[in-house]
């Protein structure tokens, strides 16, 4: 019965968005026709072009909602450790329970209308999409949360947030709140290496800012994209784009950066979160211990 009600509710959402989508398609097509006509006669249609671009972005967002489940329709059917398939769901790894919230599959074209690598609220991505630029759930607490990063080369790092660590806190502000930050030469944020090589250098800087039209992210050893770990969007260096990197190339970097490799579409990255709140205050029977889950726990 619950499944039927959920399906009915989702169908209503689908119908409503389809109506909106049709309206926007009509508007965009009409404005494009007007623009073509006017631009053939005069060079004064820049504002109209900007309006069309804005409408196309809104159309893209509607398309995303149309193909995305609501937050209470997230598919939980994937098996454990299946996050490499892009599953938007739970996985058990390194003695903990994790849930995927951000991913970019390798060898996919960078999405045309994306201007922010943390643009999506948690729970709003299509689990079958080739990417999800999601933020952490709003209910997470900074000093109780962790993330695990997995790249397409098989390297896996685990990070614990700490509000007293300047670099960790900057990363939290970005991943959780979507706030633009630049923390240079701060406290080393050291990951636990689950698989692969440890980072080439200490990770003492975190930047989340606009680069070549895309709000990009870098966790690294300094100002530039060298010996970094998490690098998403466009390569960056200091306050400007560094010409030693290829211009207008977007994607993700591999976690182990032995020199100055940069983000690229051919690479993939998956980021999962863990929340330890559920075991706080729990007293398990003698001989057992609390094992944290996603908004759940069990004594084992």
Short mmCIF file of C-alpha atoms in Angstrom, two decimals:
data_model
loop_
_atom_site.label_atom_id
_atom_site.label_comp_id
_atom_site.label_asym_id
_atom_site.label_seq_id
_atom_site.Cartn_x
_atom_site.Cartn_y
_atom_site.Cartn_z
CA UNK A 1 0.00 0.00 0.00
CA UNK A 2 2.84 2.39 0.89
CA UNK A 3 4.56 1.65 -2.40
CA UNK A 4 1.35 2.44 -4.32
CA UNK A 5 0.91 5.78 -2.51
CA UNK A 6 4.55 6.69 -3.17
CA UNK A 7 4.19 5.86 -6.85
CA UNK A 8 0.99 7.93 -7.10
CA UNK A 9 2.67 10.90 -5.44
CA UNK A 10 5.71 10.61 -7.68
CA UNK A 11 3.44 10.40 -10.76
CA UNK A 12 1.80 13.68 -9.73
CA UNK A 13 5.25 15.30 -9.42
CA UNK A 14 6.16 13.93 -12.84
CA UNK A 15 3.00 15.30 -14.47
CA UNK A 16 3.45 18.75 -12.95
CA UNK A 17 7.08 19.00 -14.07
CA UNK A 18 6.17 17.80 -17.55
CA UNK A 19 3.72 20.69 -17.90
CA UNK A 20 6.35 23.19 -16.77
CA UNK A 21 8.88 21.59 -19.08
CA UNK A 22 6.62 21.96 -22.13
CA UNK A 23 6.06 25.65 -21.32
CA UNK A 24 9.78 26.34 -21.04
CA UNK A 25 10.52 24.48 -24.28
CA UNK A 26 8.00 26.70 -26.08
CA UNK A 27 9.49 29.88 -24.56
CA UNK A 28 13.08 28.94 -25.36
CA UNK A 29 12.27 27.99 -28.96
CA UNK A 30 10.31 31.24 -29.49
CA UNK A 31 13.05 33.44 -28.05
CA UNK A 32 15.70 31.69 -30.12
CA UNK A 33 13.72 32.38 -33.29
CA UNK A 34 13.35 36.06 -32.34
CA UNK A 35 17.05 36.31 -31.57
CA UNK A 36 18.06 34.83 -34.91
CA UNK A 37 15.82 37.26 -36.78
CA UNK A 38 16.99 40.33 -34.84
CA UNK A 39 20.66 39.42 -34.93
CA UNK A 40 20.56 39.19 -38.68
CA UNK A 41 19.46 42.83 -38.77
CA UNK A 42 21.35 44.42 -35.88
CA UNK A 43 23.97 43.80 -33.21
CA UNK A 44 21.89 44.60 -30.14
CA UNK A 45 20.66 41.21 -28.98
CA UNK A 46 23.20 40.39 -26.26
CA UNK A 47 20.64 40.86 -23.46
CA UNK A 48 18.21 38.56 -25.23
CA UNK A 49 20.94 35.93 -25.59
CA UNK A 50 21.59 36.13 -21.85
CA UNK A 51 17.87 35.67 -21.16
CA UNK A 52 17.83 32.60 -23.39
CA UNK A 53 20.87 31.16 -21.59
CA UNK A 54 19.10 31.72 -18.25
CA UNK A 55 15.95 30.00 -19.50
CA UNK A 56 17.97 27.08 -20.84
CA UNK A 57 19.53 26.61 -17.41
CA UNK A 58 16.07 26.56 -15.84
CA UNK A 59 15.01 24.04 -18.46
CA UNK A 60 18.00 21.88 -17.57
CA UNK A 61 17.04 21.99 -13.88
CA UNK A 62 13.48 20.97 -14.72
CA UNK A 63 14.79 18.09 -16.83
CA UNK A 64 16.93 16.99 -13.87
CA UNK A 65 13.92 17.03 -11.54
CA UNK A 66 11.86 15.20 -14.13
CA UNK A 67 14.35 12.31 -14.29
CA UNK A 68 15.35 12.38 -10.61
CA UNK A 69 13.57 10.66 -7.75
CA UNK A 70 12.47 12.79 -4.82
CA UNK A 71 14.60 12.45 -1.68
CA UNK A 72 12.19 9.88 -0.24
CA UNK A 73 12.40 7.77 -3.39
CA UNK A 74 16.15 7.08 -3.27
CA UNK A 75 16.72 3.52 -4.42
CA UNK A 76 18.23 1.42 -1.61
CA UNK A 77 18.33 -1.81 -3.60
CA UNK A 78 22.01 -1.92 -4.51
CA UNK A 79 24.20 -4.50 -2.85
CA UNK A 80 26.96 -3.47 -0.43
CA UNK A 81 30.17 -2.12 -1.99
CA UNK A 82 28.41 -1.39 -5.28
CA UNK A 83 29.23 2.35 -5.23
CA UNK A 84 31.61 1.96 -8.18
CA UNK A 85 28.54 1.50 -10.36
CA UNK A 86 27.39 4.99 -9.35
CA UNK A 87 24.83 3.72 -6.83
CA UNK A 88 23.27 6.49 -4.75
CA UNK A 89 23.02 4.30 -1.71
CA UNK A 90 24.67 2.49 1.17
CA UNK A 91 27.97 0.58 1.18
CA UNK A 92 29.94 -1.11 3.97
CA UNK A 93 33.66 -0.46 3.84
CA UNK A 94 36.60 -0.32 6.24
CA UNK A 95 34.42 -1.38 9.18
CA UNK A 96 31.92 1.43 8.68
CA UNK A 97 28.66 2.16 6.83
CA UNK A 98 28.80 4.79 4.09
CA UNK A 99 26.40 6.49 1.72
CA UNK A 100 27.24 7.98 -1.64
CA UNK A 101 26.43 11.67 -2.15
CA UNK A 102 28.81 12.86 -4.94
CA UNK A 103 30.12 11.16 -8.06
CA UNK A 104 31.52 11.70 -11.53
CA UNK A 105 31.85 8.63 -13.74
CA UNK A 106 34.97 8.35 -15.94
CA UNK A 107 35.03 8.88 -19.69
CA UNK A 108 31.90 11.06 -19.74
CA UNK A 109 31.50 14.51 -21.25
CA UNK A 110 31.49 17.36 -18.76
CA UNK A 111 27.84 18.51 -18.32
CA UNK A 112 27.16 21.62 -20.39
CA UNK A 113 25.13 23.70 -17.93
CA UNK A 114 27.03 22.95 -14.72
CA UNK A 115 28.69 25.98 -13.13
CA UNK A 116 29.25 24.60 -9.60
CA UNK A 117 30.75 21.24 -8.57
CA UNK A 118 28.66 21.28 -5.35
CA UNK A 119 25.44 22.61 -6.83
CA UNK A 120 22.95 19.90 -5.80
CA UNK A 121 21.18 19.48 -2.48
CA UNK A 122 21.56 16.02 -0.99
CA UNK A 123 18.96 13.60 -2.31
CA UNK A 124 18.13 15.41 -5.56
CA UNK A 125 20.27 13.43 -8.02
CA UNK A 126 19.20 10.64 -10.33
CA UNK A 127 20.95 7.50 -9.05
CA UNK A 128 21.55 6.37 -12.64
CA UNK A 129 23.07 9.67 -13.80
CA UNK A 130 26.69 9.85 -14.91
CA UNK A 131 27.36 12.53 -12.31
CA UNK A 132 25.97 14.01 -9.10
CA UNK A 133 27.46 17.23 -7.75
CA UNK A 134 25.81 16.88 -4.36
CA UNK A 135 26.48 18.42 -0.98
CA UNK A 136 26.48 16.64 2.38
CA UNK A 137 23.12 16.16 4.14
CA UNK A 138 22.13 19.16 6.24
CA UNK A 139 21.59 17.08 9.40
CA UNK A 140 25.25 16.04 9.69
CA UNK A 141 27.37 17.45 12.51
CA UNK A 142 30.89 18.56 11.64
CA UNK A 143 32.85 16.76 14.35
CA UNK A 144 30.86 13.54 13.94
CA UNK A 145 31.04 13.16 10.17
CA UNK A 146 33.53 11.59 7.79
CA UNK A 147 33.89 11.23 4.04
CA UNK A 148 35.50 8.49 1.96
CA UNK A 149 36.85 9.21 -1.52
CA UNK A 150 37.27 6.53 -4.19
CA UNK A 151 38.78 7.23 -7.61
CA UNK A 152 38.67 5.27 -10.87
CA UNK A 153 42.27 4.11 -10.37
CA UNK A 154 41.28 2.29 -7.16
CA UNK A 155 42.77 4.68 -4.58
CA UNK A 156 40.63 5.08 -1.45
CA UNK A 157 41.13 7.74 1.26
CA UNK A 158 39.09 8.30 4.39
CA UNK A 159 38.79 11.77 5.97
CA UNK A 160 37.41 12.79 9.37
CA UNK A 161 36.12 16.35 9.78
CA UNK A 162 37.51 18.42 12.64
CA UNK A 163 36.28 21.95 13.36
CA UNK A 164 39.63 22.81 15.01
CA UNK A 165 41.57 21.96 11.86
CA UNK A 166 41.50 24.97 9.52
CA UNK A 167 41.71 22.96 6.29
CA UNK A 168 39.18 20.37 7.43
CA UNK A 169 36.80 23.13 8.50
CA UNK A 170 37.14 24.88 5.13
CA UNK A 171 36.29 21.59 3.39
CA UNK A 172 33.27 21.20 5.67
CA UNK A 173 32.04 24.72 4.87
CA UNK A 174 32.16 23.84 1.17
CA UNK A 175 30.87 20.26 1.17
CA UNK A 176 28.16 20.89 3.77
CA UNK A 177 27.14 24.51 3.25
CA UNK A 178 28.26 25.25 -0.31
CA UNK A 179 30.25 28.27 0.91
CA UNK A 180 33.13 29.66 -1.15
CA UNK A 181 36.37 29.30 0.83
CA UNK A 182 40.12 29.75 0.42
CA UNK A 183 42.30 28.30 3.17
CA UNK A 184 45.97 28.41 2.18
CA UNK A 185 48.82 26.85 4.18
CA UNK A 186 46.61 25.81 7.07
CA UNK A 187 46.62 22.74 9.31
CA UNK A 188 47.52 19.45 7.59
CA UNK A 189 44.38 17.37 6.98
CA UNK A 190 45.68 13.81 6.90
CA UNK A 191 43.53 11.07 5.37
CA UNK A 192 43.55 7.41 6.32
CA UNK A 193 44.80 5.42 3.34
CA UNK A 194 42.48 2.46 2.82
CA UNK A 195 43.84 1.47 -0.57
CA UNK A 196 46.66 2.79 -2.76
CA UNK A 197 49.56 5.12 -2.04
CA UNK A 198 49.52 7.84 0.58
CA UNK A 199 49.44 11.47 -0.67
CA UNK A 200 52.73 12.72 -2.07
CA UNK A 201 52.69 15.80 0.18
CA UNK A 202 50.74 17.20 3.14
CA UNK A 203 47.27 18.51 2.31
CA UNK A 204 47.38 22.00 3.83
CA UNK A 205 45.20 24.05 1.48
CA UNK A 206 41.54 23.99 0.47
CA UNK A 207 40.02 26.19 -2.22
CA UNK A 208 36.45 26.33 -3.52
CA UNK A 209 36.02 29.19 -5.96
CA UNK A 210 35.09 30.18 -9.51
CA UNK A 211 37.56 29.23 -12.25
CA UNK A 212 36.76 29.75 -15.95
CA UNK A 213 33.02 29.82 -15.30
CA UNK A 214 32.85 26.80 -13.01
CA UNK A 215 33.02 26.91 -9.22
CA UNK A 216 35.79 24.36 -8.67
CA UNK A 217 37.37 22.64 -5.68
CA UNK A 218 40.94 21.78 -4.67
CA UNK A 219 42.42 20.05 -1.62
CA UNK A 220 46.18 20.14 -2.00
CA UNK A 221 49.65 21.05 -0.80
CA UNK A 222 49.54 24.72 -1.76
CA UNK A 223 48.05 27.27 -4.15
CA UNK A 224 48.19 25.08 -7.23
CA UNK A 225 47.01 21.73 -8.53
CA UNK A 226 50.21 19.85 -7.70
CA UNK A 227 50.45 16.83 -5.35
CA UNK A 228 46.78 17.37 -4.54
CA UNK A 229 44.17 14.80 -3.53
CA UNK A 230 40.63 16.05 -4.22
CA UNK A 231 40.56 18.21 -7.34
CA UNK A 232 37.22 18.78 -9.07
CA UNK A 233 36.12 21.06 -11.90
CA UNK A 234 38.87 23.17 -13.48
CA UNK A 235 42.56 23.22 -12.57
CA UNK A 236 43.57 26.25 -10.53
CA UNK A 237 46.66 28.06 -9.31
CA UNK A 238 46.79 31.06 -6.96
CA UNK A 239 44.20 33.72 -7.76
CA UNK A 240 44.22 33.15 -11.51
CA UNK A 241 44.32 30.31 -13.99
CA UNK A 242 47.85 29.06 -14.60
CA UNK A 243 48.71 28.66 -18.27
CA UNK A 244 50.79 25.56 -17.52
CA UNK A 245 47.44 23.75 -17.35
CA UNK A 246 45.10 23.19 -20.30
CA UNK A 247 42.41 25.86 -20.50
CA UNK A 248 38.70 24.95 -20.28
CA UNK A 249 39.30 21.29 -19.46
CA UNK A 250 36.91 20.11 -16.74
CA UNK A 251 36.59 16.86 -14.81
CA UNK A 252 38.18 15.27 -11.75
CA UNK A 253 41.75 14.42 -10.78
CA UNK A 254 42.95 11.13 -9.34
CA UNK A 255 43.49 11.11 -5.58
CA UNK A 256 47.18 10.22 -5.82
CA UNK A 257 48.89 13.09 -7.62
CA UNK A 258 52.61 12.45 -7.95
CA UNK A 259 53.29 15.74 -9.75
CA UNK A 260 50.91 18.27 -11.30
CA UNK A 261 48.23 16.22 -13.01
CA UNK A 262 44.91 18.02 -13.39
CA UNK A 263 41.18 17.26 -13.65
CA UNK A 264 40.03 15.46 -16.78
CA UNK A 265 36.88 13.82 -18.12
CA UNK A 266 38.58 10.44 -18.49
CA UNK A 267 38.92 10.03 -14.70
CA UNK A 268 36.23 9.19 -12.15
CA UNK A 269 35.60 10.00 -8.49
CA UNK A 270 33.05 8.90 -5.87
CA UNK A 271 32.56 10.53 -2.44
CA UNK A 272 30.61 8.92 0.40
CA UNK A 273 29.76 10.13 3.90
CA UNK A 274 29.57 8.55 7.33
CA UNK A 275 27.69 9.90 10.34
CA UNK A 276 28.57 8.70 13.86
CA UNK A 277 25.69 10.40 15.69
CA UNK A 278 23.57 7.26 15.97
CA UNK A 279 25.87 5.47 18.45
CA UNK A 280 26.11 8.40 20.84
CA UNK A 281 24.46 7.51 24.17
CA UNK A 282 23.73 3.92 23.12
CA UNK A 283 24.51 1.25 25.72
CA UNK A 284 24.92 -2.15 24.11
CA UNK A 285 24.68 -5.48 26.00
CA UNK A 286 27.89 -6.83 27.48
CA UNK A 287 30.13 -8.38 24.88
CA UNK A 288 28.73 -6.31 22.01
CA UNK A 289 29.51 -2.89 20.60
CA UNK A 290 27.52 -0.29 18.74
CA UNK A 291 27.89 -0.31 14.96
CA UNK A 292 26.82 2.91 13.30
CA UNK A 293 24.59 2.94 10.23
CA UNK A 294 22.88 5.60 8.18
CA UNK A 295 20.40 7.08 10.64
CA UNK A 296 20.42 3.71 12.43
CA UNK A 297 22.61 1.52 14.64
CA UNK A 298 22.90 -2.07 15.84
CA UNK A 299 24.69 -3.83 18.68
CA UNK A 300 26.95 -6.58 17.36
#
